[in-house]
Short mmCIF file of C-alpha atoms in Angstrom, two decimals:
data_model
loop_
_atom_site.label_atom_id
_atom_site.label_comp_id
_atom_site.label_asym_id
_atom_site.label_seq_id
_atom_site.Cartn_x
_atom_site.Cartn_y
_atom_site.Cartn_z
CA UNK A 29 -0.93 33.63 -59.86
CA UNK A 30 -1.87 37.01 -57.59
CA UNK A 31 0.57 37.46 -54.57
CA UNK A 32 -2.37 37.04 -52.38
CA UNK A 33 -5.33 35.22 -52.57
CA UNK A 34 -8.64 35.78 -50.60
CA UNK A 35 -12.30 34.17 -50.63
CA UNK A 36 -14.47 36.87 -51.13
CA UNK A 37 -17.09 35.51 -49.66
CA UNK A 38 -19.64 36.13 -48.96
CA UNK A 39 -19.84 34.70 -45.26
CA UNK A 40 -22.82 34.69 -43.42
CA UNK A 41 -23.21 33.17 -39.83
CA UNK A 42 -24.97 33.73 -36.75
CA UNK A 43 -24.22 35.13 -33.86
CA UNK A 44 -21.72 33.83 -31.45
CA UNK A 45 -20.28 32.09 -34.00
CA UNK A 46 -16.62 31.18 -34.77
CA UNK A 47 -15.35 32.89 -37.99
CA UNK A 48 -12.28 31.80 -40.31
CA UNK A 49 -10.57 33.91 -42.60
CA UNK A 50 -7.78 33.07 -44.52
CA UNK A 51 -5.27 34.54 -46.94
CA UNK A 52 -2.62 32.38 -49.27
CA UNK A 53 0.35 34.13 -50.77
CA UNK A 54 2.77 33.43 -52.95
CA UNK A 55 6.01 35.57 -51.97
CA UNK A 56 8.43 34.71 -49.27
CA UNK A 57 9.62 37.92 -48.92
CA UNK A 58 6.84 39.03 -46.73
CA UNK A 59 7.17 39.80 -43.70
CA UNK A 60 4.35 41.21 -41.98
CA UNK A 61 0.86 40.28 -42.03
CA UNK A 62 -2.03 42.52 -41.72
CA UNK A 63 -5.55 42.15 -41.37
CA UNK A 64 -7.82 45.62 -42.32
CA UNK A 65 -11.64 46.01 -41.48
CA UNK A 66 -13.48 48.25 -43.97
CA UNK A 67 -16.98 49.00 -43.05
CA UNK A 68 -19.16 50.22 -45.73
CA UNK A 69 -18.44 53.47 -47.64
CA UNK A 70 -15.79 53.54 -45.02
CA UNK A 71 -11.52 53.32 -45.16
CA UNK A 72 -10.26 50.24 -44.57
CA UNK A 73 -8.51 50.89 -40.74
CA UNK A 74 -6.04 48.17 -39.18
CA UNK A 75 -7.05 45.28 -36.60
CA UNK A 76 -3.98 43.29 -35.87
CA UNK A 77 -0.83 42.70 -37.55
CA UNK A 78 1.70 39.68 -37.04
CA UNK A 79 5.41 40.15 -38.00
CA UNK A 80 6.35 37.03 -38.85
CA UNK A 81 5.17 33.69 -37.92
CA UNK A 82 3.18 33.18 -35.26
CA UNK A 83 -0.19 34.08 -33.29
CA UNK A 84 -1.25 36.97 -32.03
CA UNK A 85 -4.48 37.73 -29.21
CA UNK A 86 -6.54 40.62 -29.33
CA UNK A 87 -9.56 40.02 -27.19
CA UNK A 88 -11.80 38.01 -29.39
CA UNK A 89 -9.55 38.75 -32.12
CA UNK A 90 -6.91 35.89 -32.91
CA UNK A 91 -4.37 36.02 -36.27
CA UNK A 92 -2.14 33.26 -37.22
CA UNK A 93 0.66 33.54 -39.63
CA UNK A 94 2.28 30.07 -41.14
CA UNK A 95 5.17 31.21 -43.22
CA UNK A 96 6.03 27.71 -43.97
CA UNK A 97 2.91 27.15 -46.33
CA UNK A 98 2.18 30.64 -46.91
CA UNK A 99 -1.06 31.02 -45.08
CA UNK A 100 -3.03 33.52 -42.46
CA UNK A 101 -5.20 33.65 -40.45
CA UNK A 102 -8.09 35.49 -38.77
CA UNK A 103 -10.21 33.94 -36.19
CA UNK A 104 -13.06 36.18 -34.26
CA UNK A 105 -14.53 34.53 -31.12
CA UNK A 106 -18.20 35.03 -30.68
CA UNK A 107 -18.96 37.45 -33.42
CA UNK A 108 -21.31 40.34 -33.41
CA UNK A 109 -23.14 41.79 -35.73
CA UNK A 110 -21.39 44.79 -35.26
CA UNK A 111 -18.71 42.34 -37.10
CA UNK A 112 -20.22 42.53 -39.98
CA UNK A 113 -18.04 44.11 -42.93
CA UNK A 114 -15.05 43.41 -45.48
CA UNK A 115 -11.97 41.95 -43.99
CA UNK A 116 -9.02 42.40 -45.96
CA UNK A 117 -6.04 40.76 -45.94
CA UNK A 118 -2.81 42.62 -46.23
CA UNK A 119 1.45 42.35 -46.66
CA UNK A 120 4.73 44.03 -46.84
CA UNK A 121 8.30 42.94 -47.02
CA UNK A 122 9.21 45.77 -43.99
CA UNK A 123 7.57 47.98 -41.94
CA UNK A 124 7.72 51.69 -42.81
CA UNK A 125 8.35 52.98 -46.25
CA UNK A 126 6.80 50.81 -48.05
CA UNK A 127 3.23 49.79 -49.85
CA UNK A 128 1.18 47.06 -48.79
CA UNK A 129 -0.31 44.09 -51.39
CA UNK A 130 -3.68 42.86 -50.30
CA UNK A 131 -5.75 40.70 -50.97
CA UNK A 132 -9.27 41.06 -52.23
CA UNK A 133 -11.17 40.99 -49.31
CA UNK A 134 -13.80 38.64 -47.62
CA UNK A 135 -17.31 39.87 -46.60
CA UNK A 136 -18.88 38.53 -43.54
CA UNK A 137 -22.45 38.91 -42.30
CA UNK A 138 -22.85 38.44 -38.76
CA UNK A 139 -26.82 37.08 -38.39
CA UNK A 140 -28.41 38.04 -34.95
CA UNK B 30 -2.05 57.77 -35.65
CA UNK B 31 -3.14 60.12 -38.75
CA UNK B 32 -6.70 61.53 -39.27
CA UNK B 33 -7.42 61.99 -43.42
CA UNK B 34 -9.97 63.75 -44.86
CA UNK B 35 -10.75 63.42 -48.69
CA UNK B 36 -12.85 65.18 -50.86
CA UNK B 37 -15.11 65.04 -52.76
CA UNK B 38 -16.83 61.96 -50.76
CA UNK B 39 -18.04 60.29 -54.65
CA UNK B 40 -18.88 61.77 -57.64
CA UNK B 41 -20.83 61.22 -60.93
CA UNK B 42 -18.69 62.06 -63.86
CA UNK B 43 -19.59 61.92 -67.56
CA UNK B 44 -16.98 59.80 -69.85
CA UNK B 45 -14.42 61.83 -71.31
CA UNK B 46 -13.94 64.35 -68.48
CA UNK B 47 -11.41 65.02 -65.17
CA UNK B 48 -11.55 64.04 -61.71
CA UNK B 49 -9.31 65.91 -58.98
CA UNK B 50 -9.15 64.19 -55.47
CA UNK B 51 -7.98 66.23 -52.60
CA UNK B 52 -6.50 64.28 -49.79
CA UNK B 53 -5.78 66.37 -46.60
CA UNK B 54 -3.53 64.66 -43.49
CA UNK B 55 -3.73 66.54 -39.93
CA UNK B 56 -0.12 65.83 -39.58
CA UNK B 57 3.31 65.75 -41.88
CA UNK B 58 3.91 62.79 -43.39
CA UNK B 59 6.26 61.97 -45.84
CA UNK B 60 4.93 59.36 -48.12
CA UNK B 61 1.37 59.16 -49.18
CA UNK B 62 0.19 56.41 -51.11
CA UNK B 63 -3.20 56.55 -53.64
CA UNK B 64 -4.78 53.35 -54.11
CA UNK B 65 -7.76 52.22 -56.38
CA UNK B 66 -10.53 49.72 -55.03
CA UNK B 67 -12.47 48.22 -58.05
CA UNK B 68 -15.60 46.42 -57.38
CA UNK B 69 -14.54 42.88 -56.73
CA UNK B 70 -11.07 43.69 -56.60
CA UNK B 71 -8.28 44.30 -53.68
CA UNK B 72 -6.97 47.71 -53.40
CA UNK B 73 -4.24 48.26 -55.77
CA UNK B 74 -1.12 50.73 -55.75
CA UNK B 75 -1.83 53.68 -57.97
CA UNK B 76 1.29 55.66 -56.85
CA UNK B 77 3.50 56.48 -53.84
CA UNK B 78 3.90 60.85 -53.88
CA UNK B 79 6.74 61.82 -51.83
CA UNK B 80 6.56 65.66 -51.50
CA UNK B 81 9.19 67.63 -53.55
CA UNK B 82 9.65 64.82 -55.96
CA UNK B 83 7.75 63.22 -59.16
CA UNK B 84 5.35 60.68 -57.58
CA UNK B 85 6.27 56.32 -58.35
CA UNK B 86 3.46 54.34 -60.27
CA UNK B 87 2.90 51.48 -60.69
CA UNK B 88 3.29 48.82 -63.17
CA UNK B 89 -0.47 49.76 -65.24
CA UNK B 90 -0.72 53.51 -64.09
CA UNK B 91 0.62 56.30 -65.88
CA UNK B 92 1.14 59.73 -64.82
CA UNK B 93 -0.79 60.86 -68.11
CA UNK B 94 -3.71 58.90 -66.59
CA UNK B 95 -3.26 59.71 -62.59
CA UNK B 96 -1.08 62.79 -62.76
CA UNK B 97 -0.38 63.54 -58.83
CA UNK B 98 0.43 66.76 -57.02
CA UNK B 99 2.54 67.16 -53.59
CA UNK B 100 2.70 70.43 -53.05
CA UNK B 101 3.49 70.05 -48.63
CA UNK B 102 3.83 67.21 -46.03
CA UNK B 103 -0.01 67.11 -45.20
CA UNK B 104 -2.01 67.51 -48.83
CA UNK B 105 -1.78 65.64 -52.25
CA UNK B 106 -4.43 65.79 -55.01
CA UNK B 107 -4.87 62.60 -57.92
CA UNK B 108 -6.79 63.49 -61.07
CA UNK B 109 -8.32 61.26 -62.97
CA UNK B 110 -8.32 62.06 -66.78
CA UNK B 111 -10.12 61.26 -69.46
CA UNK B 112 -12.62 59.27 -67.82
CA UNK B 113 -14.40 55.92 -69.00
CA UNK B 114 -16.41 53.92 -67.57
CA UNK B 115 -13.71 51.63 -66.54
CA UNK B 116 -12.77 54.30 -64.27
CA UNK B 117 -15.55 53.72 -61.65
CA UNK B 118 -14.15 52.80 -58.55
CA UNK B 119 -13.22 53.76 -54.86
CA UNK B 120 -9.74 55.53 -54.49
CA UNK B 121 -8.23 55.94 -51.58
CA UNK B 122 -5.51 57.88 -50.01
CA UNK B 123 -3.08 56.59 -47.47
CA UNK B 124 -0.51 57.46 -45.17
CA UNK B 125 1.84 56.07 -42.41
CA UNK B 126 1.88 56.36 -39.05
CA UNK B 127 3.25 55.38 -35.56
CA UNK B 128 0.52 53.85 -33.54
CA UNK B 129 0.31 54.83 -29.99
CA UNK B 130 2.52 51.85 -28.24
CA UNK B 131 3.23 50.07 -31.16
CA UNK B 132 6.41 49.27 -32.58
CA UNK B 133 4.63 48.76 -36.66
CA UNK B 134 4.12 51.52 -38.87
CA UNK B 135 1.01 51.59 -39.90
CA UNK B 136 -1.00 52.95 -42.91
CA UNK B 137 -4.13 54.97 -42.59
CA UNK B 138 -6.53 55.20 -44.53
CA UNK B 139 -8.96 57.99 -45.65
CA UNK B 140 -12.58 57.54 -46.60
CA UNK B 141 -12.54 57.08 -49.83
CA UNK B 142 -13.98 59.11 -52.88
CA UNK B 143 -16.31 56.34 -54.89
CA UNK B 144 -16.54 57.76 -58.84
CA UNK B 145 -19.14 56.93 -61.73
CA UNK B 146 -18.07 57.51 -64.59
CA UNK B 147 -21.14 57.32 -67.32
#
């Protein structure tokens, strides 16, 4: 079993739409959560991170972290097509120091 | 927040040959991390390269395979040796950081350098 498993997709939905992504993992030593957009022929660069459990806003951004069944989140609110790319999943026992695990990454189309 | 540059941007290399990736930071950082994103795949851990000290790799790379150079706090190279075709993939340099009012360290990321090997 991988530490973390992603759907790779792909996703495609329209515009406006309400988009679920979700990560399962299988060590409890983690302790923060990341989630990475990675554009094409682009880095992957950070969009929100959740120590712990928990939610966490960031304008139509939304990640939720369930340490209890080992499951995240990522919800996006009336997606653009400017959404479209590879979301990947990320986690680390600490911050600072140390390398992340990720998962494989989900890509979502964003139809206008 | 950390600005990396890599070079070269992707490359088409015939089986058998070398590889070396420059990765270039605009500010010192002590760890950098080289990661390898296989089509399909998540990105994986090559090796952590502290500067002044052998670099760490992973369980799967060897330093006959990847050797790494850290020669200051803002460059590393990876070289990629005796190519195959199993080689093709996206590495990836990476670095931490402070973001600007946030209390997590982040890792940047550079570009990328996507290889062929034939």
């Amino acid at each position: 079993q991988k530490e973390v498993e992603q759907d790779p997709g792909p996703l495609s939905v329209p515009e406006g739409a309400i988009v679920s992504l979700n990560c399962t993992y299988s060590n409890s030593a983690f302790q923060y959560f990341m989630w990475y957009r990675q554009y094409s022929r682009k880095g992957p660069e950070l969009l929100m991170y959740t120590y712990s459990s928990g939610n966490k806003e960031d304008g139509r951004f939304t990640a939720q972290v369930d340490k209890s069944s080992k499951y995240i989140s990522l919800f996006i609110r009336d997606s653009q097509p400017s959404d479209s790319a590879t979301y990947l999943c990320a986690m680390s026992r600490r911050s600072g120091n140390t390398p992340l695990v990720f998962g494989k990454g989900t890509r979502l189309s964003v139809i206008a | 927040s950390a600005v990396i540059s890599q070079k070269p941007s992707r490359d088409i290399c015939q089986r058998g040959t070398s590889l070396t990736i420059q990765c270039q930071v605009d500010s010192q950082v002590t760890m950098m991390f080289w990661y390898r994103q296989q089509p399909g795949q998540s990105l994986t851990l090559i090796a952590t390269a502290n500067q002044g000290s052998e670099a760490t790799y992973e369980s799967g790379f060897v330093i006959d395979k990847f050797p790494i150079s850290r020669p200051n706090l803002t460059f590393s190279t990876l070289t990629v040796s005796n190519m195959s075709p199993e080689d093709s993939s996206i590495y990836l340099c990476s670095v931490e950081g402070w973001s600007s009012g946030s209390s997590y360290n982040e890792q940047f990321f550079g570009p990328g350098t996507r290889l062929t090997v034939l």
